[in-house]
GROMACS .gro file of C-alpha atoms in nm:
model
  419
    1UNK     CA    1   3.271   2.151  -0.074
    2UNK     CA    2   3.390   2.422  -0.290
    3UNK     CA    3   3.624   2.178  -0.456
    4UNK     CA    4   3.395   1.927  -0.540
    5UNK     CA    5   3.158   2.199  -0.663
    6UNK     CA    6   3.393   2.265  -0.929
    7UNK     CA    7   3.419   1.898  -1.068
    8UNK     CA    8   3.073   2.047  -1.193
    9UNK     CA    9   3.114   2.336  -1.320
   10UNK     CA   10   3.019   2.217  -1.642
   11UNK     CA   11   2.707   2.223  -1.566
   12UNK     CA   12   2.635   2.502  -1.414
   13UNK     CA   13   2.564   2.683  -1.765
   14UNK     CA   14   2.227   2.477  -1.823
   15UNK     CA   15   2.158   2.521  -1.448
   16UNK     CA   16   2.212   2.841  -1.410
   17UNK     CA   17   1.949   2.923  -1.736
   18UNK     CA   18   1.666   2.703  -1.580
   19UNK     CA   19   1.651   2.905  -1.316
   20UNK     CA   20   1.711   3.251  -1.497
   21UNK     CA   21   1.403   3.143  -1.738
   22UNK     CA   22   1.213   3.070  -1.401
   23UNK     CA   23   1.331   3.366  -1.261
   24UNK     CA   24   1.190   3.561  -1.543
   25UNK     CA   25   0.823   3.448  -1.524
   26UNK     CA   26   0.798   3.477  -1.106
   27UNK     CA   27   0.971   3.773  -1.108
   28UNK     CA   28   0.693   3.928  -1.354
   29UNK     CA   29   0.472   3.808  -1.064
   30UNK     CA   30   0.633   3.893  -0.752
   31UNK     CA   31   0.925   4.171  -0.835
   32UNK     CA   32   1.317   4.067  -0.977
   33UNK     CA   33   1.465   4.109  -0.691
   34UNK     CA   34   1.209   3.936  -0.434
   35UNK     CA   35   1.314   3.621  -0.277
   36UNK     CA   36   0.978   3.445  -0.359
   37UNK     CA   37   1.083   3.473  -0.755
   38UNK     CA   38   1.415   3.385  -0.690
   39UNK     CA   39   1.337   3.121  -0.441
   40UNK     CA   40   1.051   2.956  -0.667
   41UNK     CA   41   1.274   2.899  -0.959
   42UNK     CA   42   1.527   2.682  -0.760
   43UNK     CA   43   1.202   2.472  -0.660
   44UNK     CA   44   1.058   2.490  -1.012
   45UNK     CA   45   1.429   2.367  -1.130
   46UNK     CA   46   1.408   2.070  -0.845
   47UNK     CA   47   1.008   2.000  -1.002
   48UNK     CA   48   1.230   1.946  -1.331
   49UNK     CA   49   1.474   1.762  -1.212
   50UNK     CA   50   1.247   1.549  -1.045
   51UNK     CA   51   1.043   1.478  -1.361
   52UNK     CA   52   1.335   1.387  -1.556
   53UNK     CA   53   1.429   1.144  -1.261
   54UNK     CA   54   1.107   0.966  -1.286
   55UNK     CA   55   1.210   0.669  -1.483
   56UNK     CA   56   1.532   0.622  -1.265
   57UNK     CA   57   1.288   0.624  -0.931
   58UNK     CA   58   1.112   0.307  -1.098
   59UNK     CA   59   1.396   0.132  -1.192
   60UNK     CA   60   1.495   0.211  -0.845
   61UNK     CA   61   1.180   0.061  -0.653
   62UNK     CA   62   1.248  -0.257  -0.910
   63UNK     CA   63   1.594  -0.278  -0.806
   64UNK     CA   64   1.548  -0.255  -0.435
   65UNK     CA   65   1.227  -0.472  -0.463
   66UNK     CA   66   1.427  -0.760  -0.620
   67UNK     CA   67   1.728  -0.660  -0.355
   68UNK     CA   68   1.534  -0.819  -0.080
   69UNK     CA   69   1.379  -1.080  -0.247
   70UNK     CA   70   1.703  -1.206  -0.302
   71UNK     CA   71   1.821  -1.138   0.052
   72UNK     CA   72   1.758  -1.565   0.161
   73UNK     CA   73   2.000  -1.622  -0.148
   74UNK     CA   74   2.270  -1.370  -0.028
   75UNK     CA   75   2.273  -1.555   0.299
   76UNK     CA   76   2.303  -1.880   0.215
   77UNK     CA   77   2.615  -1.819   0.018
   78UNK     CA   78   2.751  -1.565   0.251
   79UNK     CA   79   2.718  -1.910   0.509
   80UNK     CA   80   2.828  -2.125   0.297
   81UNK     CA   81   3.118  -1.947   0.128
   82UNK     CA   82   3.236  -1.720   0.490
   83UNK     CA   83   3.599  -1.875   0.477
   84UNK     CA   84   3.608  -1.808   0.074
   85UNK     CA   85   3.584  -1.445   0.009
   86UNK     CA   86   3.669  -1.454  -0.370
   87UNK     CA   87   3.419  -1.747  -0.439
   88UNK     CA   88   3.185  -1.557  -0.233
   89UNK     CA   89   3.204  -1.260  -0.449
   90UNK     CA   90   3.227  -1.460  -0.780
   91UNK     CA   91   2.850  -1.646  -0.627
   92UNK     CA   92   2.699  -1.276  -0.572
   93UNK     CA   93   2.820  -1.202  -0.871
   94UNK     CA   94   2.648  -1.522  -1.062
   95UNK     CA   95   2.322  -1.481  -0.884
   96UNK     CA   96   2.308  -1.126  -0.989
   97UNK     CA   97   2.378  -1.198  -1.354
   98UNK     CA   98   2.082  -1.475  -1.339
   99UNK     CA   99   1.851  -1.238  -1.167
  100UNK     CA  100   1.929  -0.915  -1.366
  101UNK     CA  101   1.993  -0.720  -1.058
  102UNK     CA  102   2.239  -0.497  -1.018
  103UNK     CA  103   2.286  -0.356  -0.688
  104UNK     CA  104   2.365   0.026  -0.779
  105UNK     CA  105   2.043   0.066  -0.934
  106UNK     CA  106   1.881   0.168  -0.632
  107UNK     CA  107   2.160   0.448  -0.577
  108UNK     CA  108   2.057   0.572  -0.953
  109UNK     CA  109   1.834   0.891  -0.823
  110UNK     CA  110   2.116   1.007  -0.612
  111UNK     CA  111   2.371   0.951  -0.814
  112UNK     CA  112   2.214   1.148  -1.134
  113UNK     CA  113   2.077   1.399  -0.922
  114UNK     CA  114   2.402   1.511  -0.772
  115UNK     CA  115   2.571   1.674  -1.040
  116UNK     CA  116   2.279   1.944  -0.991
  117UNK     CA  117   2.327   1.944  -0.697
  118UNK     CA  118   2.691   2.061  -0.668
  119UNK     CA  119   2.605   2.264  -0.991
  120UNK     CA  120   2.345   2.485  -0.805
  121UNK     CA  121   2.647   2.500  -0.461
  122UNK     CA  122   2.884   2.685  -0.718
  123UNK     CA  123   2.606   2.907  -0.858
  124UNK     CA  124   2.509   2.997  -0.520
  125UNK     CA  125   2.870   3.030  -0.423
  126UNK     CA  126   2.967   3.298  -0.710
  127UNK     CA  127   2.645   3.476  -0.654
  128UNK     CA  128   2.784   3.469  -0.222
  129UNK     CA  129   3.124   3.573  -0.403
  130UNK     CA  130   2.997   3.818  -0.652
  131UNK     CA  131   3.089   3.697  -0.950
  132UNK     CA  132   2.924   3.615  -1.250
  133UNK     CA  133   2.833   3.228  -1.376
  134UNK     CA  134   2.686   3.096  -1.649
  135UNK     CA  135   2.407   3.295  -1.809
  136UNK     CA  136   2.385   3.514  -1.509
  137UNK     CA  137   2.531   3.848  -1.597
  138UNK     CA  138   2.613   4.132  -1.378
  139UNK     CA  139   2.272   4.261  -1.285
  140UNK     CA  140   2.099   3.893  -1.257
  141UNK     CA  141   2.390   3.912  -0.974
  142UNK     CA  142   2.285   4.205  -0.767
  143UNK     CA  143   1.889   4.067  -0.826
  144UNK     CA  144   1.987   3.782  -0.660
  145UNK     CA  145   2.203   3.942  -0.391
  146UNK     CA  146   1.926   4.134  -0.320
  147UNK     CA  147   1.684   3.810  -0.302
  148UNK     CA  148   1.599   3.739   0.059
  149UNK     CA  149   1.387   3.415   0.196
  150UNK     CA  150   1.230   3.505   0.497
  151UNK     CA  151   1.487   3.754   0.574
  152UNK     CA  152   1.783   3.567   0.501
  153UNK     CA  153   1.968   3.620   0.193
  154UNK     CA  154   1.968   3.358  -0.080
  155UNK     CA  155   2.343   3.280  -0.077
  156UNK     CA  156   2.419   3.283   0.295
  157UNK     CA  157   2.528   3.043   0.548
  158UNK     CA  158   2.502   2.937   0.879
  159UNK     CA  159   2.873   2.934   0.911
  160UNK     CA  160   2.912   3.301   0.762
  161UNK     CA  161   3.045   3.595   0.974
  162UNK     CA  162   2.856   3.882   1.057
  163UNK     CA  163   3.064   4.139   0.841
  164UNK     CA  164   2.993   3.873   0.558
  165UNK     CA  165   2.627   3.898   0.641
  166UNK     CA  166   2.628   4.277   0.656
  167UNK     CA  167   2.776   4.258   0.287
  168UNK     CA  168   2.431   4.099   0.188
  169UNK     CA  169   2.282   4.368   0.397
  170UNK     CA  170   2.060   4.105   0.622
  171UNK     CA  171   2.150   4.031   1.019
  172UNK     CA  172   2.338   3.741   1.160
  173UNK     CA  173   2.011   3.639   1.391
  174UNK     CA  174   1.792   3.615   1.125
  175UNK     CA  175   1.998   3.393   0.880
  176UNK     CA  176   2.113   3.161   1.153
  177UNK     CA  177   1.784   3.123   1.236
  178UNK     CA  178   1.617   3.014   0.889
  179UNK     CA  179   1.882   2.823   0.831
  180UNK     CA  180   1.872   2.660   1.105
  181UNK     CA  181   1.502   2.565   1.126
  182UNK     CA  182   1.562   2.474   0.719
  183UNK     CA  183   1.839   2.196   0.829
  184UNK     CA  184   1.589   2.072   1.106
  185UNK     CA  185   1.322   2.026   0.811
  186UNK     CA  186   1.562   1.870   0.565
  187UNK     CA  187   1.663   1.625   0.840
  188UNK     CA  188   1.339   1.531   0.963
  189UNK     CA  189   1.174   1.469   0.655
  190UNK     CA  190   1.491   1.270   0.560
  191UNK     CA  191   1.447   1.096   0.860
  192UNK     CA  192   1.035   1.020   0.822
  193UNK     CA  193   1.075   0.914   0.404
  194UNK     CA  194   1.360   0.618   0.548
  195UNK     CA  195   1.180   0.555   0.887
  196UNK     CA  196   0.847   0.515   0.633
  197UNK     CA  197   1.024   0.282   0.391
  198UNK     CA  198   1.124   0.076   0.723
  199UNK     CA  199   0.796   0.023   0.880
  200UNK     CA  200   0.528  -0.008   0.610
  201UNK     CA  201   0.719  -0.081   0.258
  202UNK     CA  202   0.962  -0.444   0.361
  203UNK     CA  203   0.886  -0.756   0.381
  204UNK     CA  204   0.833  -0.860   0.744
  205UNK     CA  205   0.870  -1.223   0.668
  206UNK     CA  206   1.229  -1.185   0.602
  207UNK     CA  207   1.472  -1.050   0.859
  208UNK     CA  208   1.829  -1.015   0.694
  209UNK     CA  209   2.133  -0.811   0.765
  210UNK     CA  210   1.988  -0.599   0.453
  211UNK     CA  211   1.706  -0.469   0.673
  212UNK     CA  212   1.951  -0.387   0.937
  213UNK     CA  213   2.168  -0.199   0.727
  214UNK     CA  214   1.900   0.018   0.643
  215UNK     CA  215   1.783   0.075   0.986
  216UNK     CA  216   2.126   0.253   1.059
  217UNK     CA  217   2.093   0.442   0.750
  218UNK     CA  218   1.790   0.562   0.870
  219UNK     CA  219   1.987   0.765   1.133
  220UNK     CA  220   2.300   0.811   0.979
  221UNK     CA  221   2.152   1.005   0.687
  222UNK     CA  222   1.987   1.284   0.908
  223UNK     CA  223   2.280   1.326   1.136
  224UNK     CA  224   2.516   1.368   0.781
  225UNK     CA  225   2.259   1.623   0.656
  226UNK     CA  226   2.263   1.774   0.995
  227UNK     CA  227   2.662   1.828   0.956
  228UNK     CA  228   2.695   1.956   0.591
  229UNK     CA  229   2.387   2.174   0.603
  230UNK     CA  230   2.554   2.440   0.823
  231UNK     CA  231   2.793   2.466   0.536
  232UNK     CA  232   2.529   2.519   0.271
  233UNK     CA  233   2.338   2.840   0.134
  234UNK     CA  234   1.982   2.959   0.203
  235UNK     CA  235   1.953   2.817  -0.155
  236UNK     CA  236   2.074   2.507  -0.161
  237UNK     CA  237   1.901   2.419   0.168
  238UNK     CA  238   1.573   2.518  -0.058
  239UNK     CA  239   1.650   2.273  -0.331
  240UNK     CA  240   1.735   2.015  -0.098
  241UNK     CA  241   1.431   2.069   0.138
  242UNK     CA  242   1.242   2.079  -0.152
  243UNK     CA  243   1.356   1.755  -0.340
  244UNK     CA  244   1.306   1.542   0.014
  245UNK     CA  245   0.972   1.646   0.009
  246UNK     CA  246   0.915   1.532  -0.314
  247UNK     CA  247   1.081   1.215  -0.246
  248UNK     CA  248   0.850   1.160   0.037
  249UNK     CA  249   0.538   1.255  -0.111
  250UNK     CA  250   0.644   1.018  -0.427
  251UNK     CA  251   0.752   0.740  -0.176
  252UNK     CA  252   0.389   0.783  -0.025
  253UNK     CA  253   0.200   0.708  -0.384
  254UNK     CA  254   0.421   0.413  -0.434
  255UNK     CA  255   0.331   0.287  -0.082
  256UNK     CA  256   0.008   0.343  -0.139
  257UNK     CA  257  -0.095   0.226  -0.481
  258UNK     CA  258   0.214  -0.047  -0.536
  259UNK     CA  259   0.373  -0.162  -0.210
  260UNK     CA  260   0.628  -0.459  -0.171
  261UNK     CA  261   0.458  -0.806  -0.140
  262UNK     CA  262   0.434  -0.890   0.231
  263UNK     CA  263   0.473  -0.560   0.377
  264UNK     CA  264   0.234  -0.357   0.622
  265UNK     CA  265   0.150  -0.122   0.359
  266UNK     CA  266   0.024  -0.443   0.132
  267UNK     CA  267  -0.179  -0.542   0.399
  268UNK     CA  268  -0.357  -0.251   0.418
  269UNK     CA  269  -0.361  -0.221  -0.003
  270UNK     CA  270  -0.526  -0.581  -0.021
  271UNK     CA  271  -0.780  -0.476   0.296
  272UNK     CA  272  -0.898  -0.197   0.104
  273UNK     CA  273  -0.869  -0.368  -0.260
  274UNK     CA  274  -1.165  -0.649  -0.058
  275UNK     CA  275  -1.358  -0.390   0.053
  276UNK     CA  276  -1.361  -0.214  -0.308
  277UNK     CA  277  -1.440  -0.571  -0.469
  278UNK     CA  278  -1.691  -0.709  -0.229
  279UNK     CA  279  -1.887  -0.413  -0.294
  280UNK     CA  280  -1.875  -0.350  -0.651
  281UNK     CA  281  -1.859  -0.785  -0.707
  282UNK     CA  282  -1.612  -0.718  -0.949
  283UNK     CA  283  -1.289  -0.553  -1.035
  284UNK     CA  284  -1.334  -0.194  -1.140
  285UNK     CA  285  -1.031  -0.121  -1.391
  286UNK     CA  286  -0.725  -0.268  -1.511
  287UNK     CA  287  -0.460  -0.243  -1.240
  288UNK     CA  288  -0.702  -0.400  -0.983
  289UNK     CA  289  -0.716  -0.682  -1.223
  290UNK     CA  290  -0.374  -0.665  -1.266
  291UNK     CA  291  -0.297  -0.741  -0.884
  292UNK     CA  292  -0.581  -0.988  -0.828
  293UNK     CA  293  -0.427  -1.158  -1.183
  294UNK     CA  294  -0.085  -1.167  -1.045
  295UNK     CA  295  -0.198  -1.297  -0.675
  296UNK     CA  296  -0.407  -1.640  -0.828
  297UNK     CA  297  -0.090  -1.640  -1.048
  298UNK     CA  298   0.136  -1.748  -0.738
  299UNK     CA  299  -0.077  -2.003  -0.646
  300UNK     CA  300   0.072  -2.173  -0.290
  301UNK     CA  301   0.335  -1.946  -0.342
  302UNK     CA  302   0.106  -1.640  -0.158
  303UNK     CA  303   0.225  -1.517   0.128
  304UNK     CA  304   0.008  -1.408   0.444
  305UNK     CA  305  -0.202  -1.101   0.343
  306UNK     CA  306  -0.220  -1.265   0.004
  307UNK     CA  307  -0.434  -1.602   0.116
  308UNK     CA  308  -0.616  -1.368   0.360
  309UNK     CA  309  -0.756  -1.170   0.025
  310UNK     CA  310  -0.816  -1.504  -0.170
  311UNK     CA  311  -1.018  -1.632   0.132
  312UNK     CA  312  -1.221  -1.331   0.250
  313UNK     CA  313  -1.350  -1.299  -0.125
  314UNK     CA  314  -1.433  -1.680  -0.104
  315UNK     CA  315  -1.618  -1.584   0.238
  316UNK     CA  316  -1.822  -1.305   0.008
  317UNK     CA  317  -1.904  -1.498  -0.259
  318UNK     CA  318  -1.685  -1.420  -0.482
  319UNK     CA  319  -1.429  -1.655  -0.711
  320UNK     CA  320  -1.103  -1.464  -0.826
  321UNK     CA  321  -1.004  -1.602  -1.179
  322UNK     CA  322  -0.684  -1.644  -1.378
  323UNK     CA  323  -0.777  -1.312  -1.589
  324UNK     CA  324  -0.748  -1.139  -1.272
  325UNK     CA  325  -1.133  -1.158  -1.278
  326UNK     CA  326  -1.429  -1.165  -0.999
  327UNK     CA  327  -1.730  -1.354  -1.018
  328UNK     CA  328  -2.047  -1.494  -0.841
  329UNK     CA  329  -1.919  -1.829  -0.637
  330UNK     CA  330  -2.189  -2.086  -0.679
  331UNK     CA  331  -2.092  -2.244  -0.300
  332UNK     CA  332  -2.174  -1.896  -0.132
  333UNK     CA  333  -2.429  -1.634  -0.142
  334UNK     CA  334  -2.301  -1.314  -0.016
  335UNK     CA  335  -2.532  -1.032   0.181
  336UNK     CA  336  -2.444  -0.699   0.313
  337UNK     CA  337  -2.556  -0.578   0.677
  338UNK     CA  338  -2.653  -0.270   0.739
  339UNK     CA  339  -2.286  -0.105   0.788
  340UNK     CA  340  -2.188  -0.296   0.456
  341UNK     CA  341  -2.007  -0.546   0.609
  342UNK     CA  342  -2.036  -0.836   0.369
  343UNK     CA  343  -2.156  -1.181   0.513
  344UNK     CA  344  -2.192  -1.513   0.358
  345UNK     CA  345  -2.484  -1.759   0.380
  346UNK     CA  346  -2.372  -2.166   0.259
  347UNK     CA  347  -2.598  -2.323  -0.003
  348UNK     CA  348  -2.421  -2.624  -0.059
  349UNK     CA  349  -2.534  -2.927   0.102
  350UNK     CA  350  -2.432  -3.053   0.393
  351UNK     CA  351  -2.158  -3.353   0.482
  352UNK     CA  352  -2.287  -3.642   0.626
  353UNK     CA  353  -2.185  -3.688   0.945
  354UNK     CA  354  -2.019  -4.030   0.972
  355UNK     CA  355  -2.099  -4.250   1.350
  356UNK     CA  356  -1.823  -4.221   1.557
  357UNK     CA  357  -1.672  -4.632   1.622
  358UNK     CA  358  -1.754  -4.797   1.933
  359UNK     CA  359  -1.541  -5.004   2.175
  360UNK     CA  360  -1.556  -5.344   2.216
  361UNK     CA  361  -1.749  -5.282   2.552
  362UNK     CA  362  -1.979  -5.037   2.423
  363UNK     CA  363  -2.088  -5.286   2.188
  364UNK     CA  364  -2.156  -5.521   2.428
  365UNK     CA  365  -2.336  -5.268   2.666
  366UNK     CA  366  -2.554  -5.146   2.373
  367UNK     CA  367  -2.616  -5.558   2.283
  368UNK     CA  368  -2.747  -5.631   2.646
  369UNK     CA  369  -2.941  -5.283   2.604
  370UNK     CA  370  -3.125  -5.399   2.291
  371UNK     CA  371  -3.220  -5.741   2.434
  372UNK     CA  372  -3.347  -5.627   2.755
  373UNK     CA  373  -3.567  -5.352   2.549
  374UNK     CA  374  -3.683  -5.605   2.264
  375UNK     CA  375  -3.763  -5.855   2.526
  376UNK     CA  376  -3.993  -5.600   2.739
  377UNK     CA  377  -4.158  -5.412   2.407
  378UNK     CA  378  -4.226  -5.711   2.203
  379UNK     CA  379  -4.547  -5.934   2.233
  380UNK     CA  380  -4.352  -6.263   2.311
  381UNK     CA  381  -4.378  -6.116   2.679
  382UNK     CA  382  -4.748  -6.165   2.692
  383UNK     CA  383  -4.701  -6.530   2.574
  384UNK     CA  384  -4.780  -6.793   2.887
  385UNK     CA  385  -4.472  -6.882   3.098
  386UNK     CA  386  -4.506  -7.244   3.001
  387UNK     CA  387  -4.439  -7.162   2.609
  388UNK     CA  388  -4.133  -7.008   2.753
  389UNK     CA  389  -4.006  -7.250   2.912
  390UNK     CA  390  -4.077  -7.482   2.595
  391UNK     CA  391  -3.829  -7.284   2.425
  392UNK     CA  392  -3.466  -7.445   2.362
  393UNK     CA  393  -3.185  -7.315   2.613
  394UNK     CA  394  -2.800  -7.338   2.468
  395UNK     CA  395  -2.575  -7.594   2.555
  396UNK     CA  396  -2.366  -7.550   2.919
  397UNK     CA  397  -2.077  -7.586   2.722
  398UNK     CA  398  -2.127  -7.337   2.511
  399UNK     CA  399  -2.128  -6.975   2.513
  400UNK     CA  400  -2.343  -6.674   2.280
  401UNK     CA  401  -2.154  -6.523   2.054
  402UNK     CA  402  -2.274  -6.172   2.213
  403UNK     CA  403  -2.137  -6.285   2.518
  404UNK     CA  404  -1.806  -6.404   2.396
  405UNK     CA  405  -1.742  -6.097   2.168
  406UNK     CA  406  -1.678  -6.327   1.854
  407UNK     CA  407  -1.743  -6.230   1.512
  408UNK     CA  408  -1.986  -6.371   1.295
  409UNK     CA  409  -1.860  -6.569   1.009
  410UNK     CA  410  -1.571  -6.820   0.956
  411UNK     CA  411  -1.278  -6.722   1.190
  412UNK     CA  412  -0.917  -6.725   1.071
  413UNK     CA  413  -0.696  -7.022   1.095
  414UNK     CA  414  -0.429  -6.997   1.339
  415UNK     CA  415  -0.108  -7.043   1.151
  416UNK     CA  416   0.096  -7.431   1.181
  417UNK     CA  417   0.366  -7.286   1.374
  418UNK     CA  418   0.170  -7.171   1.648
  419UNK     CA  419  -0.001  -7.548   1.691
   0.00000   0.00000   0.00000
């Protein structure tokens, strides 16, 4: 580690004067050589870092966003290419360059952030050593040798001796101790920002090996942080405790307010995006117009939780438009009960209902049914027997038409070849 460290060491100069300009306002607040100024200005210099970072965090959510979507793609040529590694590569490569994705943009935050990272090691490190860095002079060293965090000094280790613990005049109990309940934290909330990006920001519609890969990460990374963090200071465990936090809390607002299409988390964005709508009957600023404007955009392209929103603002009465746009439907009339629960009352008219077709029996049924009931309602049945029997009866050879089943009208020829 202390090799690596180096690589960095130049840039441990503008490190080590963030913190010594921090250092100077806390410590006018809480005493020079207090751990609370010293241990402040490493989190103040991860709040900075973190800022600074902010662009790189987008471009990361865009880059692992259009990662998965292009999982389906990655498959098919990983099938279709799985005897051809070169061509395989040289397809990746191809769809990539089409897509404009490049597959280390979602490493970018790490990446840029580790050079600070090791920078901050060596500082620590010298201060440990007691030697000078950077724009920390001699007594800047013996503040911070004096600095302790909950009675563990600021450049101690879990690994460190007891005589080397004496040195920073602090006990080998109480260091192990923070240190060892900071390496929990810095694992767990490693663990929960991963095990939340797994369960409420993918896609559930599309299983790949993409998903599975970061289901292991989601337990490797803990277990490495677990490892190295015995070998790291009381101060470097604070800048990296502090930066996971922030990476959760930030990966919580993205969830939130912008989650990936066809996740849990969208679900529950779109559920509460209905509610917001069907209440107000319209969209209240620009990014909610924004997402309804980008859902009637994708037309039978929508996926699940999509068509549900579409339909349950139908349901209320409402009509999303192209603008991203709400208005009155004219086919529903929406009402609210008395817990606000939006219902709908139809006015548009009713479909005919069209009579369901009969069998050739049924017909004849419902014929004989007709004739009995004409014959008993009408008046001819009070007419004397004898006109009755005046009337004409059908030839013997002959048979009704109601009887036989025949259509009226001309029948069909039968063709020559069956005479």
């Amino acid at each position: 580690m202390d090799t690596i460290a180096s690589l960095f060491s130049f840039i441990t100069t503008p490190v080590s004067w963030v913190i010594v300009q921090f250092h100077s306002l806390y410590g006018a607040i809480f005493g020079p050589d207090t751990g609370w100024a010293w241990g402040l200005s490493i989190v103040s210099l991860v709040i900075v870092i973190r800022i600074c970072l902010i662009p790189l965090f987008v471009k990361q959510i865009k880059a692992t966003r259009a990662m998965q979507t292009l999982q389906p793609e990655m498959k098919k040529i990983q099938e279709r290419y799985k005897n051809d590694r070169q061509r395989q590569s040289e397809e990746m490569m191809k769809l990539y360059k089409e897509t404009g994705t490049n597959p280390l943009s979602s490493c970018l935050p790490i990446l840029a952030q580790s050079p600070f990272f090791f920078a901050l090691y060596h500082v620590l490190n010298s201060i440990a050593n007691g030697d000078t860095v950077g724009v920390i002079n001699q007594s800047l060293l013996e503040s911070a040798q004096k600095a302790h965090i909950f009675g563990a000094p600021l450049a101690a280790k879990f690994t460190d001796s007891a005589s080397d613990v004496a040195a920073l005049d602090a006990s080998l109990t109480s260091v192990r101790i923070v240190t060892a309940v900071m390496i929990v934290l810095m694992s767990l909330s490693q663990f929960y920002t991963q095990r939340q990006l797994m369960t409420k920001n993918v896609d559930t519609s599309v299983k790949t090996p993409f998903m599975q890969q970061q289901k292991m990460l989601m337990y490797v990374f803990p277990v490495i942080f677990a490892v190295f963090g015995i070998n790291f200071p009381v101060g470097v465990l604070v800048y990296w405790l502090t930066t996971n936090v922030w990476t959760m809390g930030q990966q919580m607002y993205v969830i939130h307010n912008n989650p990936t299409p066809g996740s849990k988390a969208q679900a529950a964005y779109l559920e509460r995006l209905y509610k917001h709508i069907s209440h107000h009957g319209k969209t209240r600023n620009r990014r909610e117009k924004a997402i309804v404007k980008a859902i009637v955009t994708k037309g039978r392209d929508r996926n699940d939780h999509e068509r549900k929103f579409i339909n349950g603002l139908g349901k209320a009465g409402l009509a999303a438009q192209a603008d991203g746009s709400v208005i009155k439907s004219e086919g529903a009339v929406a009402t609210l009960t008395e817990d606000g629960t939006p219902t709908t009352t139809s006015t548009a008219p009713a479909k005919r209902q069209q009579p369901k077709r009969q069998t050739k029996s049924q017909r004849q049924s419902g014929a004989a049914k007709d004739s009995s009931h004409e014959t008993s309602d009408t008046p001819e049945d009070s007419a004397p027997a004898a006109q009755k029997k005046a009337e004409p009866k059908p030839a013997s050879g002959t048979r009704s038409k109601a009887q036989s089943g025949q259509r009226k009208g001309p029948q069909r020829p039968k063709s020559p070849s069956k005479k």
